mmCIF file of C-alpha atoms and ligand atoms in Angstrom:
data_model
loop_
_atom_site.group_PDB
_atom_site.id
_atom_site.type_symbol
_atom_site.label_atom_id
_atom_site.label_comp_id
_atom_site.label_asym_id
_atom_site.label_seq_id
_atom_site.Cartn_x
_atom_site.Cartn_y
_atom_site.Cartn_z
ATOM 1 C CA MET A 1 -86.269 23.659 -28.619
ATOM 2 C CA ARG A 2 -86.171 22.282 -25.088
ATOM 3 C CA THR A 3 -83.311 20.955 -22.965
ATOM 4 C CA PRO A 4 -83.200 19.951 -19.276
ATOM 5 C CA LEU A 5 -82.277 23.589 -18.540
ATOM 6 C CA CYS A 6 -85.709 24.675 -19.693
ATOM 7 C CA ASP A 7 -87.435 22.349 -17.211
ATOM 8 C CA LEU A 8 -85.151 23.338 -14.370
ATOM 9 C CA LEU A 9 -85.534 27.102 -14.923
ATOM 10 C CA GLY A 10 -89.118 27.052 -16.198
ATOM 11 C CA ILE A 11 -88.185 28.709 -19.544
ATOM 12 C CA GLU A 12 -89.161 27.828 -23.092
ATOM 13 C CA VAL A 13 -85.874 28.290 -25.022
ATOM 14 C CA PRO A 14 -82.424 27.653 -23.473
ATOM 15 C CA ILE A 15 -81.103 31.166 -24.116
ATOM 16 C CA VAL A 16 -79.943 33.237 -21.156
ATOM 17 C CA LEU A 17 -79.358 36.977 -21.331
ATOM 18 C CA ALA A 18 -75.976 37.475 -19.676
ATOM 19 C CA PRO A 19 -76.118 39.927 -16.782
ATOM 20 C CA ILE A 20 -74.904 43.269 -18.066
ATOM 21 C CA ILE A 21 -73.886 45.570 -15.244
ATOM 22 C CA ALA A 22 -73.745 48.786 -17.211
ATOM 23 C CA PRO A 23 -77.507 49.509 -17.315
ATOM 24 C CA VAL A 24 -77.747 49.651 -13.501
ATOM 25 C CA GLY A 25 -78.954 53.108 -12.632
ATOM 26 C CA ALA A 26 -81.337 53.239 -15.561
ATOM 27 C CA PRO A 27 -84.484 51.211 -16.282
ATOM 28 C CA ALA A 28 -82.987 49.395 -19.286
ATOM 29 C CA GLY A 29 -81.739 46.618 -17.003
ATOM 30 C CA PRO A 30 -85.218 45.284 -16.212
ATOM 31 C CA LEU A 31 -86.566 46.398 -19.646
ATOM 32 C CA LEU A 32 -84.016 44.298 -21.520
ATOM 33 C CA ALA A 33 -84.164 41.367 -19.147
ATOM 34 C CA ALA A 34 -87.948 41.263 -19.093
ATOM 35 C CA ALA A 35 -88.039 41.349 -22.911
ATOM 36 C CA VAL A 36 -85.801 38.207 -22.967
ATOM 37 C CA SER A 37 -87.943 36.447 -20.337
ATOM 38 C CA GLU A 38 -91.146 37.337 -22.171
ATOM 39 C CA ALA A 39 -89.613 35.828 -25.339
ATOM 40 C CA GLY A 40 -89.164 32.558 -23.486
ATOM 41 C CA GLY A 41 -85.475 32.898 -22.520
ATOM 42 C CA LEU A 42 -84.058 33.767 -19.096
ATOM 43 C CA GLY A 43 -83.559 37.515 -18.512
ATOM 44 C CA THR A 44 -80.923 38.385 -15.938
ATOM 45 C CA ILE A 45 -80.273 41.643 -14.071
ATOM 46 C CA ALA A 46 -76.920 42.355 -12.560
ATOM 47 C CA LEU A 47 -77.462 43.849 -9.090
ATOM 48 C CA TRP A 48 -74.136 43.066 -7.420
ATOM 49 C CA LEU A 49 -73.258 46.754 -7.049
ATOM 50 C CA ALA A 50 -76.699 48.038 -6.297
ATOM 51 C CA GLU A 51 -77.661 49.615 -2.945
ATOM 52 C CA LEU A 52 -80.316 47.484 -1.272
ATOM 53 C CA GLY A 53 -83.083 49.990 -1.997
ATOM 54 C CA VAL A 54 -82.151 50.125 -5.683
ATOM 55 C CA LEU A 55 -81.886 46.336 -5.754
ATOM 56 C CA ARG A 56 -85.388 45.970 -4.380
ATOM 57 C CA THR A 57 -86.715 48.591 -6.871
ATOM 58 C CA ARG A 58 -85.128 46.809 -9.825
ATOM 59 C CA VAL A 59 -86.557 43.415 -8.796
ATOM 60 C CA ARG A 60 -89.991 44.946 -8.391
ATOM 61 C CA GLU A 61 -89.704 46.642 -11.809
ATOM 62 C CA MET A 62 -88.793 43.242 -13.254
ATOM 63 C CA LYS A 63 -91.807 41.618 -11.672
ATOM 64 C CA SER A 64 -94.058 44.362 -12.973
ATOM 65 C CA LEU A 65 -92.731 43.748 -16.508
ATOM 66 C CA THR A 66 -92.894 39.966 -16.599
ATOM 67 C CA THR A 67 -94.431 37.046 -14.727
ATOM 68 C CA LYS A 68 -91.937 34.689 -16.352
ATOM 69 C CA PRO A 69 -88.740 33.445 -14.709
ATOM 70 C CA PHE A 70 -85.784 35.807 -14.402
ATOM 71 C CA ALA A 71 -82.470 35.782 -12.527
ATOM 72 C CA VAL A 72 -80.412 38.193 -10.448
ATOM 73 C CA ASN A 73 -76.631 38.213 -10.746
ATOM 74 C CA LEU A 74 -74.482 38.679 -7.624
ATOM 75 C CA ARG A 75 -70.736 39.061 -7.330
ATOM 76 C CA LEU A 76 -69.258 36.693 -4.780
ATOM 77 C CA ASP A 77 -66.535 39.015 -3.524
ATOM 78 C CA LEU A 78 -68.724 42.069 -2.933
ATOM 79 C CA ASP A 79 -70.980 41.583 0.121
ATOM 80 C CA PRO A 80 -73.273 39.113 -1.577
ATOM 81 C CA ASP A 81 -75.011 37.973 1.650
ATOM 82 C CA VAL A 82 -77.111 41.039 2.280
ATOM 83 C CA ARG A 83 -77.969 41.319 -1.397
ATOM 84 C CA LEU A 84 -78.927 37.652 -1.497
ATOM 85 C CA ASP A 85 -81.199 38.144 1.544
ATOM 86 C CA ALA A 86 -82.875 41.109 -0.126
ATOM 87 C CA CYS A 87 -83.310 39.113 -3.409
ATOM 88 C CA LEU A 88 -84.836 36.171 -1.567
ATOM 89 C CA ASP A 89 -87.059 38.507 0.374
ATOM 90 C CA GLU A 90 -88.305 40.028 -2.896
ATOM 91 C CA GLY A 91 -89.098 36.556 -4.230
ATOM 92 C CA VAL A 92 -86.201 36.133 -6.657
ATOM 93 C CA ARG A 93 -86.093 32.362 -7.538
ATOM 94 C CA ILE A 94 -82.919 32.175 -9.664
ATOM 95 C CA ILE A 95 -79.547 33.529 -8.519
ATOM 96 C CA THR A 96 -76.490 33.627 -10.810
ATOM 97 C CA MET A 97 -73.148 34.119 -9.130
ATOM 98 C CA PHE A 98 -69.739 35.035 -10.433
ATOM 99 C CA TRP A 99 -66.206 36.164 -9.530
ATOM 100 C CA GLY A 100 -65.443 33.966 -6.509
ATOM 101 C CA ASP A 101 -66.039 30.949 -4.360
ATOM 102 C CA PRO A 102 -69.679 29.898 -4.060
ATOM 103 C CA SER A 103 -69.229 27.633 -1.030
ATOM 104 C CA GLU A 104 -70.958 29.956 1.451
ATOM 105 C CA LEU A 105 -73.585 31.626 -0.744
ATOM 106 C CA ALA A 106 -74.779 28.644 -2.753
ATOM 107 C CA PRO A 107 -76.011 26.589 0.213
ATOM 108 C CA ARG A 108 -77.752 29.657 1.646
ATOM 109 C CA ALA A 109 -79.566 30.376 -1.606
ATOM 110 C CA LYS A 110 -80.417 26.674 -2.027
ATOM 111 C CA ALA A 111 -81.770 26.434 1.497
ATOM 112 C CA ALA A 112 -84.166 29.229 0.643
ATOM 113 C CA GLY A 113 -85.372 27.324 -2.378
ATOM 114 C CA ALA A 114 -83.558 29.256 -5.100
ATOM 115 C CA VAL A 115 -82.011 27.723 -8.193
ATOM 116 C CA VAL A 116 -78.282 28.616 -8.218
ATOM 117 C CA MET A 117 -76.094 29.178 -11.238
ATOM 118 C CA GLN A 118 -72.355 29.775 -11.023
ATOM 119 C CA THR A 119 -69.873 31.012 -13.651
ATOM 120 C CA VAL A 120 -66.653 28.939 -13.835
ATOM 121 C CA ARG A 121 -63.439 28.919 -15.794
ATOM 122 C CA SER A 122 -62.350 25.278 -15.462
ATOM 123 C CA ALA A 123 -63.624 21.771 -14.946
ATOM 124 C CA ASP A 124 -62.159 21.765 -11.422
ATOM 125 C CA GLU A 125 -64.075 24.896 -10.460
ATOM 126 C CA ALA A 126 -67.227 23.381 -11.956
ATOM 127 C CA ARG A 127 -66.804 20.274 -9.836
ATOM 128 C CA MET A 128 -66.278 22.369 -6.678
ATOM 129 C CA ALA A 129 -69.354 24.447 -7.472
ATOM 130 C CA VAL A 130 -71.500 21.364 -7.864
ATOM 131 C CA ASP A 131 -70.145 20.026 -4.580
ATOM 132 C CA CYS A 132 -71.438 23.256 -2.960
ATOM 133 C CA GLY A 133 -74.912 22.586 -4.360
ATOM 134 C CA VAL A 134 -74.831 24.756 -7.512
ATOM 135 C CA ASP A 135 -77.643 23.629 -9.887
ATOM 136 C CA VAL A 136 -76.378 25.041 -13.197
ATOM 137 C CA ILE A 137 -72.783 25.651 -14.294
ATOM 138 C CA VAL A 138 -72.017 28.574 -16.604
ATOM 139 C CA ALA A 139 -68.775 27.864 -18.463
ATOM 140 C CA GLN A 140 -67.362 31.200 -19.587
ATOM 141 C CA GLY A 141 -64.808 31.052 -22.357
ATOM 142 C CA TRP A 142 -62.343 33.921 -22.756
ATOM 143 C CA GLU A 143 -63.858 35.059 -26.032
ATOM 144 C CA ALA A 144 -66.513 36.616 -23.760
ATOM 145 C CA GLY A 145 -67.082 40.347 -23.578
ATOM 146 C CA GLY A 146 -66.951 42.244 -20.297
ATOM 147 C CA HIS A 147 -65.055 40.883 -17.306
ATOM 148 C CA VAL A 148 -63.503 37.555 -18.128
ATOM 149 C CA TRP A 149 -62.955 34.984 -15.342
ATOM 150 C CA GLY A 150 -60.759 32.498 -17.193
ATOM 151 C CA THR A 151 -58.332 31.998 -20.045
ATOM 152 C CA VAL A 152 -59.714 28.954 -21.858
ATOM 153 C CA ALA A 153 -61.731 29.295 -25.038
ATOM 154 C CA THR A 154 -65.386 28.238 -25.045
ATOM 155 C CA MET A 155 -64.773 25.407 -27.540
ATOM 156 C CA ALA A 156 -62.250 23.722 -25.268
ATOM 157 C CA LEU A 157 -63.873 24.645 -21.945
ATOM 158 C CA VAL A 158 -67.492 23.551 -22.429
ATOM 159 C CA PRO A 159 -66.898 19.869 -23.123
ATOM 160 C CA THR A 160 -64.447 19.380 -20.228
ATOM 161 C CA VAL A 161 -66.906 21.079 -17.912
ATOM 162 C CA VAL A 162 -69.773 18.985 -19.250
ATOM 163 C CA ASP A 163 -67.764 15.813 -18.666
ATOM 164 C CA ALA A 164 -66.816 16.959 -15.174
ATOM 165 C CA VAL A 165 -70.312 17.634 -13.855
ATOM 166 C CA ALA A 166 -72.745 15.519 -15.880
ATOM 167 C CA PRO A 167 -75.739 15.345 -15.483
ATOM 168 C CA VAL A 168 -75.724 18.875 -14.041
ATOM 169 C CA PRO A 169 -76.642 21.243 -16.872
ATOM 170 C CA VAL A 170 -73.930 23.439 -18.299
ATOM 171 C CA VAL A 171 -74.575 26.696 -20.037
ATOM 172 C CA ALA A 172 -71.952 27.919 -22.551
ATOM 173 C CA ALA A 173 -70.896 31.576 -22.493
ATOM 174 C CA GLY A 174 -68.434 33.472 -24.638
ATOM 175 C CA GLY A 175 -68.427 34.131 -28.360
ATOM 176 C CA ILE A 176 -71.958 32.832 -28.983
ATOM 177 C CA ALA A 177 -73.818 35.403 -31.030
ATOM 178 C CA ASP A 178 -76.046 33.525 -33.438
ATOM 179 C CA GLY A 179 -77.822 30.221 -33.995
ATOM 180 C CA ARG A 180 -74.755 28.559 -35.391
ATOM 181 C CA GLY A 181 -72.903 29.238 -32.162
ATOM 182 C CA MET A 182 -75.866 28.016 -30.160
ATOM 183 C CA ALA A 183 -75.978 24.790 -32.187
ATOM 184 C CA ALA A 184 -72.227 24.331 -31.677
ATOM 185 C CA ALA A 185 -72.621 24.844 -27.927
ATOM 186 C CA LEU A 186 -75.351 22.224 -27.777
ATOM 187 C CA ALA A 187 -73.131 19.874 -29.808
ATOM 188 C CA LEU A 188 -70.443 20.319 -27.183
ATOM 189 C CA GLY A 189 -72.867 19.110 -24.581
ATOM 190 C CA ALA A 190 -74.218 22.397 -23.259
ATOM 191 C CA ALA A 191 -77.827 22.584 -22.200
ATOM 192 C CA GLY A 192 -78.142 26.253 -23.135
ATOM 193 C CA VAL A 193 -76.303 29.412 -24.077
ATOM 194 C CA TRP A 194 -75.530 32.616 -22.183
ATOM 195 C CA ILE A 195 -75.195 35.627 -24.464
ATOM 196 C CA GLY A 196 -73.983 39.118 -23.690
ATOM 197 C CA THR A 197 -72.411 40.924 -26.645
ATOM 198 C CA ARG A 198 -75.265 40.311 -29.092
ATOM 199 C CA PHE A 199 -77.728 41.903 -26.681
ATOM 200 C CA LEU A 200 -75.644 45.049 -26.244
ATOM 201 C CA VAL A 201 -77.197 46.251 -29.496
ATOM 202 C CA SER A 202 -80.759 45.167 -28.579
ATOM 203 C CA ALA A 203 -83.266 47.978 -28.820
ATOM 204 C CA GLU A 204 -83.840 47.784 -25.040
ATOM 205 C CA ALA A 205 -80.192 48.229 -23.970
ATOM 206 C CA ASN A 206 -79.395 51.771 -23.036
ATOM 207 C CA PHE A 207 -75.893 52.140 -24.339
ATOM 208 C CA HIS A 208 -74.509 55.260 -25.970
ATOM 209 C CA ALA A 209 -75.092 55.535 -29.752
ATOM 210 C CA ARG A 210 -71.341 55.698 -30.366
ATOM 211 C CA TYR A 211 -70.831 52.376 -28.436
ATOM 212 C CA ARG A 212 -73.539 50.716 -30.566
ATOM 213 C CA GLU A 213 -72.048 52.162 -33.723
ATOM 214 C CA ARG A 214 -68.612 50.681 -32.849
ATOM 215 C CA LEU A 215 -70.169 47.306 -31.984
ATOM 216 C CA LEU A 216 -72.054 47.152 -35.274
ATOM 217 C CA ALA A 217 -68.894 48.077 -37.272
ATOM 218 C CA ALA A 218 -66.474 45.772 -35.374
ATOM 219 C CA SER A 219 -64.999 42.593 -36.722
ATOM 220 C CA GLU A 220 -63.992 39.537 -34.734
ATOM 221 C CA THR A 221 -60.424 40.824 -34.546
ATOM 222 C CA ASP A 222 -61.262 44.192 -33.028
ATOM 223 C CA THR A 223 -61.395 43.128 -29.349
ATOM 224 C CA ILE A 224 -58.520 42.854 -26.919
ATOM 225 C CA TYR A 225 -58.117 40.870 -23.672
ATOM 226 C CA LEU A 226 -56.667 43.161 -21.026
ATOM 227 C CA GLU A 227 -55.312 42.020 -17.654
ATOM 228 C CA ASN A 228 -56.177 45.139 -15.707
ATOM 229 C CA LEU A 229 -56.180 48.235 -17.937
ATOM 230 C CA PHE A 230 -59.684 49.380 -16.991
ATOM 231 C CA ASP A 231 -59.296 48.724 -13.292
ATOM 232 C CA GLY A 232 -60.793 50.918 -10.574
ATOM 233 C CA GLY A 233 -63.781 51.169 -8.236
ATOM 234 C CA PRO A 234 -65.099 47.646 -7.641
ATOM 235 C CA TRP A 235 -62.601 46.070 -10.064
ATOM 236 C CA LYS A 236 -58.921 45.286 -9.185
ATOM 237 C CA ASP A 237 -56.700 43.079 -11.343
ATOM 238 C CA ALA A 238 -59.842 42.124 -13.241
ATOM 239 C CA PRO A 239 -59.286 40.977 -16.831
ATOM 240 C CA THR A 240 -61.703 42.234 -19.416
ATOM 241 C CA ARG A 241 -62.382 42.023 -23.156
ATOM 242 C CA VAL A 242 -63.140 45.329 -24.850
ATOM 243 C CA LEU A 243 -63.096 46.883 -28.266
ATOM 244 C CA ARG A 244 -59.678 48.393 -29.025
ATOM 245 C CA ASN A 245 -59.963 52.181 -28.627
ATOM 246 C CA LYS A 246 -57.858 55.267 -28.289
ATOM 247 C CA THR A 247 -57.081 54.592 -24.586
ATOM 248 C CA VAL A 248 -55.823 51.119 -25.402
ATOM 249 C CA ALA A 249 -53.826 52.458 -28.366
ATOM 250 C CA ALA A 250 -52.109 55.153 -26.307
ATOM 251 C CA TRP A 251 -51.289 52.675 -23.538
ATOM 252 C CA GLU A 252 -49.806 50.236 -26.117
ATOM 253 C CA ILE A 253 -47.696 53.011 -27.704
ATOM 254 C CA ALA A 254 -46.414 53.873 -24.201
ATOM 255 C CA GLY A 255 -45.175 50.327 -23.854
ATOM 256 C CA ARG A 256 -48.057 48.920 -21.829
ATOM 257 C CA PRO A 257 -47.041 50.533 -18.514
ATOM 258 C CA PRO A 258 -48.547 49.226 -15.235
ATOM 259 C CA VAL A 259 -51.374 50.848 -13.295
ATOM 260 C CA GLY A 260 -50.184 54.186 -11.884
ATOM 261 C CA GLN A 261 -47.950 54.924 -14.875
ATOM 262 C CA ARG A 262 -50.417 54.809 -17.730
ATOM 263 C CA PRO A 263 -50.758 57.779 -20.008
ATOM 264 C CA GLY A 264 -53.273 60.372 -18.841
ATOM 265 C CA GLU A 265 -53.811 58.413 -15.600
ATOM 266 C CA ASP A 266 -56.168 60.791 -13.782
ATOM 267 C CA ALA A 267 -57.640 62.742 -16.690
ATOM 268 C CA ILE A 268 -61.381 63.229 -16.670
ATOM 269 C CA VAL A 269 -62.526 62.088 -20.119
ATOM 270 C CA ALA A 270 -66.283 62.090 -19.772
ATOM 271 C CA VAL A 271 -69.151 62.873 -17.413
ATOM 272 C CA SER A 272 -72.359 61.039 -16.682
ATOM 273 C CA ALA A 273 -75.510 62.434 -15.178
ATOM 274 C CA SER A 274 -75.838 59.400 -12.884
ATOM 275 C CA ARG A 275 -72.136 58.863 -11.963
ATOM 276 C CA GLY A 276 -70.440 62.255 -12.288
ATOM 277 C CA ASN A 277 -66.873 62.605 -13.654
ATOM 278 C CA ILE A 278 -65.360 59.567 -15.350
ATOM 279 C CA GLU A 279 -61.587 59.118 -15.305
ATOM 280 C CA ARG A 280 -59.693 57.726 -18.297
ATOM 281 C CA TYR A 281 -59.249 54.153 -16.923
ATOM 282 C CA ALA A 282 -62.496 53.923 -14.955
ATOM 283 C CA PRO A 283 -64.395 50.677 -15.676
ATOM 284 C CA VAL A 284 -67.483 52.612 -16.751
ATOM 285 C CA ALA A 285 -69.063 51.780 -20.113
ATOM 286 C CA PRO A 286 -70.688 54.534 -22.132
ATOM 287 C CA VAL A 287 -74.413 54.398 -21.447
ATOM 288 C CA ILE A 288 -76.846 56.932 -22.842
ATOM 289 C CA ASP A 289 -76.297 59.603 -20.165
ATOM 290 C CA VAL A 290 -72.549 59.866 -20.710
ATOM 291 C CA GLU A 291 -71.091 62.871 -22.482
ATOM 292 C CA GLY A 292 -67.500 63.605 -23.446
ATOM 293 C CA ASP A 293 -64.773 61.549 -25.107
ATOM 294 C CA ILE A 294 -66.884 58.429 -25.625
ATOM 295 C CA ASP A 295 -64.145 56.735 -27.671
ATOM 296 C CA ALA A 296 -61.816 56.811 -24.660
ATOM 297 C CA LEU A 297 -64.136 54.685 -22.472
ATOM 298 C CA PRO A 298 -64.123 50.891 -22.200
ATOM 299 C CA MET A 299 -66.556 49.400 -24.701
ATOM 300 C CA TRP A 300 -66.916 45.822 -23.534
ATOM 301 C CA ALA A 301 -67.401 43.298 -26.292
ATOM 302 C CA GLY A 302 -66.651 39.662 -26.989
ATOM 303 C CA GLN A 303 -65.103 38.187 -30.107
ATOM 304 C CA GLY A 304 -68.595 37.275 -31.365
ATOM 305 C CA VAL A 305 -69.014 41.002 -32.052
ATOM 306 C CA GLY A 306 -68.074 40.265 -35.680
ATOM 307 C CA LEU A 307 -71.464 38.632 -35.976
ATOM 308 C CA VAL A 308 -73.407 41.520 -34.516
ATOM 309 C CA LYS A 309 -74.846 43.460 -37.443
ATOM 310 C CA LYS A 310 -78.037 45.229 -36.515
ATOM 311 C CA ILE A 311 -80.099 46.730 -33.732
ATOM 312 C CA GLN A 312 -83.088 44.506 -33.015
ATOM 313 C CA PRO A 313 -85.667 44.075 -30.236
ATOM 314 C CA ALA A 314 -84.342 41.536 -27.695
ATOM 315 C CA ALA A 315 -87.320 39.175 -28.333
ATOM 316 C CA GLU A 316 -86.437 39.118 -32.011
ATOM 317 C CA ILE A 317 -82.801 38.194 -31.145
ATOM 318 C CA VAL A 318 -83.986 35.329 -28.987
ATOM 319 C CA ARG A 319 -86.354 34.005 -31.646
ATOM 320 C CA GLU A 320 -83.812 34.392 -34.430
ATOM 321 C CA ILE A 321 -81.031 32.601 -32.588
ATOM 322 C CA ALA A 322 -83.320 29.771 -31.493
ATOM 323 C CA ALA A 323 -84.755 29.301 -35.008
ATOM 324 C CA GLU A 324 -81.338 29.355 -36.622
ATOM 325 C CA ALA A 325 -79.957 26.863 -34.111
ATOM 326 C CA GLN A 326 -82.887 24.583 -34.726
ATOM 327 C CA SER A 327 -82.429 24.694 -38.515
ATOM 328 C CA VAL A 328 -78.662 24.046 -38.196
ATOM 329 C CA LEU A 329 -79.325 21.085 -35.944
ATOM 330 C CA ALA A 330 -82.019 19.764 -38.272
ATOM 331 C CA ARG A 331 -79.577 20.072 -41.192
ATOM 332 C CA LEU A 332 -77.051 18.080 -39.153
ATOM 333 C CA GLY A 333 -79.733 15.518 -38.230
ATOM 334 C CA THR A 334 -80.129 16.122 -34.531
ATOM 335 C CA THR A 335 -82.683 17.815 -32.249
ATOM 336 C CA GLY A 336 -80.259 19.531 -29.889
ATOM 337 C CA GLU A 337 -81.752 17.869 -26.858
ATOM 338 C CA ASN A 338 -78.840 16.897 -24.583
HETATM 339 C C1 FMN B 1 -71.125 45.012 -21.064
HETATM 340 C C2 FMN B 1 -70.981 43.692 -20.320
HETATM 341 C C3 FMN B 1 -71.257 43.668 -18.965
HETATM 342 C C4 FMN B 1 -71.146 42.429 -18.250
HETATM 343 N N1 FMN B 1 -71.444 42.405 -16.916
HETATM 344 C C5 FMN B 1 -71.474 41.219 -16.244
HETATM 345 C C6 FMN B 1 -71.929 41.162 -14.955
HETATM 346 O O1 FMN B 1 -72.295 42.137 -14.296
HETATM 347 N N2 FMN B 1 -71.973 39.926 -14.335
HETATM 348 C C7 FMN B 1 -71.567 38.786 -14.989
HETATM 349 O O2 FMN B 1 -71.644 37.710 -14.423
HETATM 350 N N3 FMN B 1 -71.111 38.857 -16.239
HETATM 351 C C8 FMN B 1 -71.094 40.030 -16.884
HETATM 352 N N4 FMN B 1 -70.647 40.074 -18.208
HETATM 353 C C9 FMN B 1 -70.116 38.841 -18.834
HETATM 354 C C10 FMN B 1 -71.251 38.010 -19.353
HETATM 355 O O3 FMN B 1 -71.895 37.412 -18.228
HETATM 356 C C11 FMN B 1 -70.891 36.889 -20.303
HETATM 357 O O4 FMN B 1 -69.976 35.983 -19.687
HETATM 358 C C12 FMN B 1 -70.370 37.343 -21.644
HETATM 359 O O5 FMN B 1 -71.011 38.464 -22.121
HETATM 360 C C13 FMN B 1 -70.563 36.167 -22.620
HETATM 361 O O6 FMN B 1 -69.781 36.355 -23.795
HETATM 362 P P1 FMN B 1 -70.323 37.191 -25.067
HETATM 363 O O7 FMN B 1 -70.185 38.635 -24.644
HETATM 364 O O8 FMN B 1 -69.344 36.795 -26.124
HETATM 365 O O9 FMN B 1 -71.742 36.779 -25.365
HETATM 366 C C14 FMN B 1 -70.745 41.270 -18.900
HETATM 367 C C15 FMN B 1 -70.522 41.301 -20.281
HETATM 368 C C16 FMN B 1 -70.640 42.490 -21.008
HETATM 369 C C17 FMN B 1 -70.362 42.471 -22.497
#
């Protein structure tokens, strides 16, 4: 299955592993991303919070694990310039950007020869990004897990973004967890899909067993969109979608009080070998080195979690989604090539 996105990025199947910030600090970031790249998709590592030395190490790990294309994700409101320079210096060819205005960074990355992808929440933002030179638009619907940039659902967002920027390729993100979702995204005009939640239970992701257990058991109604409950550190007034948990339940019972008045505001609920003490509302997902009250921590997940049923190697997930999409499209009498 090939689309113009494959030619532009040099990949074989138009499936992108969404950047997942949580594994930073452990080698599962590159391990997971490289597995997706090796399977013919685009692996992405989120390095927007990484110190420059760590960033360079992660990029080198990636290059030692795969010779295929991969991307680095940078956050536009958190000193992206120096990180971009380090990425370019390390030979990163694809940069994905989110959470802000790409007008300064996109031209700089383009001038250095990189392919630039930008996550948007509206057709207007997509147009602005393309005007700045962005090569690929990622349209993130609010079904998405993790931090959610907009409030429009994928089904409504993708076609308006496609219409706004054609022929620039659009990648659909949010709620896509199997081949049926991929086929639907292609039917909406997307040139590829960007998947996070399904890969949280890949064999290579280093999340805590309890987080995986909850992901595998969750239905499509078990997530909640929160304006700012898990704010702190690098995140302020940053909406997220997570699995409902005891922290969310206690906050709801307390009448959804604002930041500063939430129940158990400063309580230490867990500890991590790499990060130290974790406060109740800290935006820290349970990775394998966390111990304590795991059920109190934010477990990011999109609504597609209801389709996530087993732990599988990332390559198998890529192959399974691509094959299923292809058979759905064949059944519907189309090839999926937009
Ligand atoms: C645990 C987790 C961490 C994420 N971290 C990032 C990140 O660092 N950068 C980013 O651009 N998006 C991040 N996202 C959002 C994804 O890029 C993507 O939009 C989302 O996962 C797509 O929806 P889905 O989860 O329904 O597949 C994250 C998502 C999850 C679930």
